[in-house]
Coordinates of C-alpha atoms and ligand atoms in Angstrom, one line a residue:
X1 CA 0.0 0.0 0.0
X2 CA 2.6 2.5 -1.2
X3 CA -0.2 5.0 -1.9
X4 CA -1.2 5.2 1.8
X5 CA 2.4 5.7 2.8
X6 CA 2.8 8.5 0.2
X7 CA -0.3 10.2 1.5
X8 CA 0.9 9.7 5.1
X9 CA 4.1 11.6 4.3
X10 CA 2.0 14.3 2.6
X11 CA -0.1 14.8 5.7
X12 CA 3.0 15.2 7.8
X13 CA 3.6 11.8 9.4
X14 CA 7.3 10.8 9.8
X15 CA 6.6 7.1 9.1
X16 CA 3.6 4.9 8.3
X17 CA 3.2 1.1 8.6
X18 CA 0.4 -1.4 8.2
X19 CA -0.5 -4.3 10.5
X20 CA -3.1 -7.0 10.1
X21 CA -5.2 -7.0 13.3
X22 CA -4.8 -10.1 15.4
X23 CA -4.7 -11.1 19.1
X24 CA -1.9 -9.2 20.8
X25 CA 1.0 -11.7 20.9
X26 CA 2.1 -10.1 24.2
X27 CA -1.3 -10.3 26.0
X28 CA 0.4 -12.3 28.8
X29 CA 2.9 -9.5 29.4
X30 CA 0.0 -7.0 29.8
X31 CA -1.7 -9.4 32.3
X32 CA 1.4 -9.9 34.3
X33 CA 2.1 -6.1 34.4
X34 CA -1.4 -5.4 35.6
X35 CA -1.3 -8.2 38.2
X36 CA 2.0 -6.9 39.6
X37 CA 0.2 -3.6 40.3
X38 CA 2.5 -1.7 37.9
X39 CA -0.3 0.4 36.5
X40 CA -0.8 2.1 39.9
X41 CA -4.1 4.0 40.0
X42 CA -4.5 4.0 36.2
X43 CA -7.4 1.6 36.6
X44 CA -8.7 2.4 33.1
X45 CA -5.9 0.1 31.9
X46 CA -7.5 -2.8 33.8
X47 CA -10.9 -2.0 32.3
X48 CA -9.5 -1.8 28.8
X49 CA -7.4 -4.9 29.1
X50 CA -9.6 -7.2 27.0
X51 CA -9.4 -4.8 24.1
X52 CA -5.7 -4.2 24.4
X53 CA -5.2 -7.9 24.4
X54 CA -7.3 -8.3 21.2
X55 CA -7.6 -5.0 19.3
X56 CA -10.1 -6.5 16.9
X57 CA -12.6 -5.9 19.8
X58 CA -12.0 -2.1 19.7
X59 CA -13.9 -1.6 16.4
X60 CA -16.4 -4.2 15.2
X61 CA -15.2 -5.7 11.9
X62 CA -11.8 -4.1 12.0
X63 CA -9.1 -5.9 10.0
X64 CA -6.2 -3.6 9.7
X65 CA -4.3 -0.9 11.7
X66 CA -2.6 1.8 9.8
X67 CA 0.0 3.1 12.3
X68 CA 1.8 6.4 12.1
X69 CA 4.8 7.9 13.9
X70 CA 5.4 11.6 14.2
X71 CA 8.8 13.0 15.4
X72 CA 8.4 15.6 18.1
X73 CA 12.1 15.9 19.1
X74 CA 13.2 19.5 19.6
X75 CA 16.9 18.9 19.6
X76 CA 19.4 18.9 22.3
X77 CA 20.6 22.3 21.4
X78 CA 17.8 23.7 23.5
X79 CA 18.8 23.5 27.2
X80 CA 16.2 21.6 29.3
X81 CA 17.0 23.2 32.7
X82 CA 14.9 23.1 35.9
X83 CA 12.0 23.2 36.1
X84 CA 12.1 20.4 33.4
X85 CA 9.3 19.6 31.1
X86 CA 9.3 16.5 28.9
X87 CA 9.7 17.4 25.2
X88 CA 6.5 15.8 24.1
X89 CA 4.7 18.6 25.9
X90 CA 6.6 21.5 24.5
X91 CA 4.3 22.1 21.5
X92 CA 0.5 22.5 21.1
X93 CA -1.6 19.5 22.2
X94 CA -0.7 16.6 20.0
X95 CA -4.2 15.1 20.3
X96 CA -5.5 18.1 18.3
X97 CA -2.7 18.2 15.7
X98 CA -2.5 14.5 15.1
X99 CA -6.2 14.0 15.4
X100 CA -6.7 16.2 12.3
X101 CA -4.0 14.5 10.3
X102 CA -5.3 11.0 11.2
X103 CA -8.7 12.1 9.9
X104 CA -7.1 13.2 6.6
X105 CA -5.4 9.8 6.4
X106 CA -8.7 8.0 7.3
X107 CA -10.6 9.9 4.6
X108 CA -7.9 8.8 2.1
X109 CA -8.2 5.2 3.1
X110 CA -12.0 5.3 2.7
X111 CA -11.5 6.8 -0.8
X112 CA -9.0 4.1 -1.8
X113 CA -11.2 1.3 -0.5
X114 CA -14.8 2.4 -1.2
X115 CA -17.3 1.2 1.4
X116 CA -14.7 0.8 4.1
X117 CA -15.0 2.5 7.5
X118 CA -12.3 3.9 9.8
X119 CA -11.7 5.1 13.4
X120 CA -8.8 7.2 14.6
X121 CA -6.8 6.9 17.9
X122 CA -4.0 8.8 19.4
X123 CA -3.2 8.1 23.1
X124 CA -6.9 8.2 24.1
X125 CA -8.4 4.8 23.5
X126 CA -8.0 1.1 24.4
X127 CA -5.5 0.5 21.6
X128 CA -2.1 -1.1 22.2
X129 CA -0.3 1.5 20.2
X130 CA 3.3 0.5 20.7
X131 CA 2.5 -3.2 20.1
X132 CA 0.7 -2.3 16.8
X133 CA 3.6 -0.1 15.7
X134 CA 6.0 -3.0 16.2
X135 CA 3.7 -5.3 14.2
X136 CA 3.5 -2.6 11.5
X137 CA 7.3 -2.8 11.1
X138 CA 7.9 0.7 12.5
X139 CA 10.5 -0.3 15.1
X140 CA 11.2 -2.5 18.2
X141 CA 10.1 -2.2 21.8
X142 CA 13.2 -1.0 23.7
X143 CA 14.1 -2.1 27.3
X144 CA 12.6 1.3 28.3
X145 CA 9.3 0.1 26.7
X146 CA 9.5 2.8 24.0
X147 CA 8.9 2.0 20.4
X148 CA 12.2 2.9 18.7
X149 CA 12.4 3.5 15.0
X150 CA 15.9 2.6 13.7
X151 CA 16.3 5.9 11.8
X152 CA 14.1 8.3 13.9
X153 CA 14.6 7.1 17.5
X154 CA 11.8 7.1 20.1
X155 CA 10.8 10.8 20.5
X156 CA 7.7 10.0 18.4
X157 CA 3.9 10.0 18.9
X158 CA 2.0 7.0 17.7
X159 CA -1.3 7.5 15.9
X160 CA -3.5 4.7 14.6
X161 CA -6.3 4.4 12.1
X162 CA -8.3 1.2 12.5
X163 CA -10.2 0.1 9.4
X164 CA -12.4 -2.8 8.2
X165 CA -10.5 -2.6 4.8
X166 CA -8.1 -5.4 4.3
X167 CA -4.8 -3.8 3.4
X168 CA -1.5 -5.5 2.6
X169 CA 0.4 -5.6 5.9
X170 CA 4.1 -4.8 6.4
X171 CA 6.4 -7.3 8.0
X172 CA 6.7 -6.9 11.8
X173 CA 10.0 -5.4 13.1
X174 CA 11.3 -8.6 14.7
X175 CA 14.9 -7.6 15.6
X176 CA 15.7 -6.4 19.1
X177 CA 18.4 -3.7 18.6
X178 CA 18.9 -3.1 22.3
X179 CA 21.5 -5.9 22.4
X180 CA 23.4 -5.8 25.7
X181 CA 22.8 -2.1 26.3
X182 CA 21.0 -1.2 29.6
X183 CA 21.6 2.6 29.8
X184 CA 17.9 3.5 30.2
X185 CA 17.5 1.0 33.1
X186 CA 20.6 2.3 34.9
X187 CA 19.9 6.0 34.3
X188 CA 16.3 6.1 35.5
X189 CA 16.4 8.6 38.5
X190 CA 13.9 6.6 40.5
X191 CA 14.9 3.0 39.5
X192 CA 11.4 2.6 38.2
X193 CA 12.2 -0.4 36.0
X194 CA 11.6 -3.8 37.7
X195 CA 13.4 -5.2 34.7
X196 CA 13.7 -4.8 30.9
X197 CA 10.3 -3.8 29.4
X198 CA 8.8 -3.8 32.9
X199 CA 8.2 -0.3 34.2
X200 CA 6.6 0.0 37.6
X201 CA 4.6 3.2 36.8
X202 CA 4.1 4.0 40.5
X203 CA 7.8 5.1 40.7
X204 CA 7.9 6.8 37.3
X205 CA 8.2 10.6 37.3
X206 CA 6.0 10.7 34.2
X207 CA 3.2 8.9 36.1
X208 CA 3.7 10.9 39.3
X209 CA 3.6 14.3 37.6
X210 CA 0.8 13.5 35.0
X211 CA -1.4 10.7 36.2
X212 CA -1.1 10.7 40.0
X213 CA -4.1 12.4 41.7
X214 CA -3.8 14.1 45.1
X215 CA -0.8 15.4 47.0
X216 CA 2.7 13.8 47.0
X217 CA 4.1 12.1 50.0
X218 CA 7.7 12.8 51.0
X219 CA 9.1 9.9 48.9
X220 CA 7.2 11.0 45.8
X221 CA 8.3 14.6 46.2
X222 CA 11.9 13.5 46.3
X223 CA 11.4 11.2 43.3
X224 CA 10.0 14.0 41.1
X225 CA 13.2 16.0 41.6
X226 CA 13.4 18.9 39.2
X227 CA 10.8 17.5 36.7
X228 CA 7.7 19.6 36.5
X229 CA 5.9 17.6 33.9
X230 CA 6.8 14.1 32.5
X231 CA 10.4 12.8 32.2
X232 CA 12.7 12.1 29.3
X233 CA 15.7 10.5 31.0
X234 CA 15.2 7.0 29.7
X235 CA 15.0 8.4 26.2
X236 CA 17.7 11.0 26.5
X237 CA 20.4 8.4 27.3
X238 CA 19.3 5.9 24.6
X239 CA 22.1 5.6 21.9
X240 CA 19.4 5.4 19.2
X241 CA 18.2 8.9 20.1
X242 CA 21.7 10.2 20.7
X243 CA 22.8 9.1 17.2
X244 CA 19.6 9.5 15.1
X245 CA 17.0 11.8 16.6
X246 CA 16.8 15.0 14.5
X247 CA 15.0 18.2 15.6
X248 CA 11.6 18.4 14.0
X249 CA 10.9 21.0 11.4
X250 CA 7.1 20.3 11.6
X251 CA 5.1 23.5 11.8
X252 CA 2.5 21.7 13.9
X253 CA 5.1 21.0 16.7
X254 CA 6.9 24.3 17.1
X255 CA 8.1 24.8 20.7
X256 CA 6.1 27.2 23.0
X257 CA 8.4 28.8 25.6
X258 CA 5.6 29.2 28.1
X259 CA 5.1 25.4 28.1
X260 CA 8.7 24.3 27.6
X261 CA 10.2 26.7 30.2
X262 CA 7.4 27.7 32.6
X263 CA 8.0 29.7 35.7
X264 CA 7.5 27.3 38.6
X265 CA 7.0 30.1 41.1
X266 CA 4.1 31.5 39.0
X267 CA 2.6 28.0 38.5
X268 CA 2.7 27.3 42.3
X269 CA 0.4 30.2 43.0
X270 CA -1.6 30.7 39.8
X271 CA -5.4 30.7 40.1
X272 CA -7.6 28.4 38.1
X273 CA -9.0 30.9 35.7
X274 CA -5.5 32.1 34.8
X275 CA -4.2 28.5 34.5
X276 CA -7.0 27.8 32.0
X277 CA -6.3 30.9 30.0
X278 CA -2.6 30.1 29.7
X279 CA -2.6 26.4 29.3
X280 CA -5.9 25.5 27.6
X281 CA -5.1 23.0 24.8
X282 CA -1.7 22.0 26.2
X283 CA -0.8 18.7 27.8
X284 CA -0.7 20.5 31.2
X285 CA -4.5 20.1 31.3
X286 CA -4.1 16.4 32.0
X287 CA -2.9 16.9 35.7
X288 CA -4.9 20.2 35.6
X289 CA -4.6 23.2 37.8
X290 CA -4.3 21.4 41.1
X291 CA -1.8 18.8 39.7
X292 CA 0.4 21.4 38.1
X293 CA 0.4 23.5 41.3
X294 CA 1.4 20.4 43.3
X295 CA 4.2 19.7 40.8
X296 CA 5.5 23.2 40.9
X297 CA 5.6 23.2 44.7
X298 CA 7.6 19.9 44.6
X299 CA 10.1 21.3 42.1
X300 CA 10.6 24.6 44.1
X301 CA 11.2 22.4 47.1
X302 CA 14.0 20.6 45.2
X303 CA 15.8 23.7 43.7
Ligands
B12_401 C1 -0.3 4.2 30.4 C2 0.7 5.0 29.5 C3 1.7 5.5 30.2 C4 2.1 5.2 31.7 C5 2.7 3.8 31.7 C6 3.9 3.6 30.8 C7 4.2 2.2 30.4 N1 5.5 2.0 30.2 O1 3.4 1.4 30.1 C8 3.0 6.4 32.1 C9 2.2 7.5 32.7 C10 4.1 6.0 33.1 C11 3.5 6.8 30.7 C12 4.7 7.4 30.5 C13 5.2 7.8 29.3 N2 4.5 7.8 28.1 CO1 2.9 6.9 27.9 N3 1.3 5.9 27.4 C14 0.5 5.1 28.2 C15 -0.6 4.5 27.3 C16 -1.9 5.3 27.5 C17 -0.9 3.0 27.5 C18 0.4 2.2 27.6 C19 0.1 0.8 28.2 O2 -0.8 0.1 27.8 N4 1.0 0.3 29.1 C20 1.0 -1.0 29.6 C21 2.2 -1.8 29.0 C22 2.3 -3.2 29.6 O3 1.8 -2.0 27.6 P1 2.6 -1.4 26.4 O4 3.4 -0.2 26.8 O5 1.7 -1.3 25.2 O6 3.7 -2.5 26.2 C23 3.4 -3.7 25.4 C24 4.8 -4.1 24.8 O7 5.8 -3.7 25.7 C25 4.6 -5.6 24.8 N5 5.8 -6.4 25.1 C26 6.2 -6.8 26.3 N6 7.4 -7.5 26.1 C27 7.7 -7.5 24.8 C28 8.7 -8.1 24.2 C29 8.8 -7.9 22.8 C30 9.9 -8.5 22.1 C31 7.8 -7.2 22.1 C32 7.8 -7.0 20.6 C33 6.7 -6.6 22.8 C34 6.7 -6.8 24.2 O8 3.6 -6.0 25.7 C35 3.0 -4.9 26.3 C36 1.5 -5.2 26.3 O9 1.0 -5.4 25.0 C37 0.0 4.7 25.8 C38 -1.0 4.9 24.7 C39 -1.7 3.7 24.3 N7 -3.0 3.7 24.0 O10 -1.1 2.6 24.1 C40 0.9 5.9 26.0 C41 2.3 5.9 25.3 C42 2.9 4.6 25.4 N8 3.1 6.9 26.0 C43 3.9 7.6 25.3 C44 4.8 8.5 25.8 C45 5.4 9.5 24.8 C46 5.2 8.5 27.2 C47 6.4 9.2 27.8 C48 7.6 9.3 27.0 C49 5.9 10.7 28.2 C50 7.0 11.5 29.0 N9 8.1 12.0 28.4 O11 6.9 11.7 30.2 C51 6.6 8.4 29.1 C52 7.6 7.2 28.9 C53 7.7 6.3 30.0 C54 8.2 4.9 29.6 N10 9.5 4.6 29.6 O12 7.3 4.0 29.2 C55 3.8 7.3 23.8 C56 5.0 6.4 23.4 C57 5.5 6.6 22.0 C58 6.6 5.6 21.6 N11 7.4 6.0 20.7 O13 6.7 4.6 22.2 C59 2.3 6.5 23.8 C60 2.2 5.4 22.7 C61 1.3 7.6 23.5 C62 1.3 8.0 22.0 N12 0.2 7.8 21.3 O14 2.2 8.5 21.5 N13 2.7 6.4 29.7
SF4_402 S1 10.3 8.4 32.3 FE1 11.9 8.9 33.8 S2 11.2 8.1 35.8 FE2 9.9 7.2 34.1 S3 11.0 5.2 33.6 FE3 11.8 6.8 32.2 S4 13.6 7.6 33.3 FE4 12.4 6.5 34.8
SF4_403 S1 19.0 2.8 26.2 FE1 19.8 0.9 25.4 S2 18.6 -0.7 26.4 FE2 17.5 1.2 26.7 S3 16.1 1.3 25.0 FE3 18.0 2.4 24.3 S4 19.2 0.8 23.3 FE4 17.6 -0.3 24.4

């Protein structure tokens, strides 16, 4: 399906691959991860488990996943000093930008296969996105659990169009190019990895600053360190990013200084109306006003 890939590039995706939908070959890994409690309070992952284990259940009649990667790396020339914000959040909300592009791709699929139907997903549905990207030949799952493309690295968003059209699939990316490396596991500031491809989210700074609800206890406050939102350490140290990640030139992902380098002092005291005015349609709305105030207070405590 060269035409779909050509159109994917035209709509702004960095890479596109196609996977035939089947039962998730790593369903047992998901079960074990959930049983170990590694999802913390993200109970929606338990509720969605059956669909993640068999993505054919996500959309009745779905046969194919068209999977996209979009590079959001901003380059290491820009200093990421305290308070630190993960690079995926530096630009306008990716759900909006990628949602529109996925709709364009879905429209093109329906035109290529008349009578077919489609559904688009980016980080907001019961879709095992990394798994599908690996099956679509876009890269391998690194020991840090990230999908790593051999020429782009892992600073990518994954977007998926499910369709009932039967499209010719790509070959899965079978190689594991991590080899004996374990830099991500050793560099994690909170030792959040129980082992390779086994992240205990409860200790992950990304989980604590974005998904955790309520105040931090003393341990959590210390774990967060100088990260205000998300964490990039296990990607920053990965040799595949060090060697291959290129700063994006994508106009949909230009960096916003107010999000990339916010003032923690202001955030710790900002009122709700002002927070909404400044950060509406940015990833900061996920933890929201109270979560970002909590994060800012923890960072100020650390610096
Ligand atoms: C819950 C979640 C989180 C949680 C849990 C993270 C985790 N490691 O699972 C928290 C809040 C901690 C988090 C953090 C981050 N996240 Co997040 N997250 C998700 C979400 C919503 C679900 C992931 C999930 O189901 N996790 C449970 C685990 C068990 O499932 P899994 O990750 O799919 O892993 C499968 C494979 O590892 C496979 N498997 C296991 N062993 C093996 C072995 C082999 C050989 C193979 C092939 C497969 C395999 O089995 C697993 C189950 O199917 C996805 C979006 C989605 N709908 O999928 C985004 C997603 C994974 N997150 C993303 C991002 C960008 C991040 C952060 C980088 C953000 C940041 N900078 O702070 C960090 C990275 C932390 C990390 N190292 O994983 C991107 C990843 C893009 C990419 N290139 O991989 C996604 C895909 C969102 C998107 N659409 O772009 N995230
Ligand atoms: S995102 Fe940060 S805290 Fe979470 S696993 Fe990676 S290095 Fe550890
Ligand atoms: S740092 Fe090393 S072990 Fe970790 S994901 Fe990258 S290549 Fe794999």
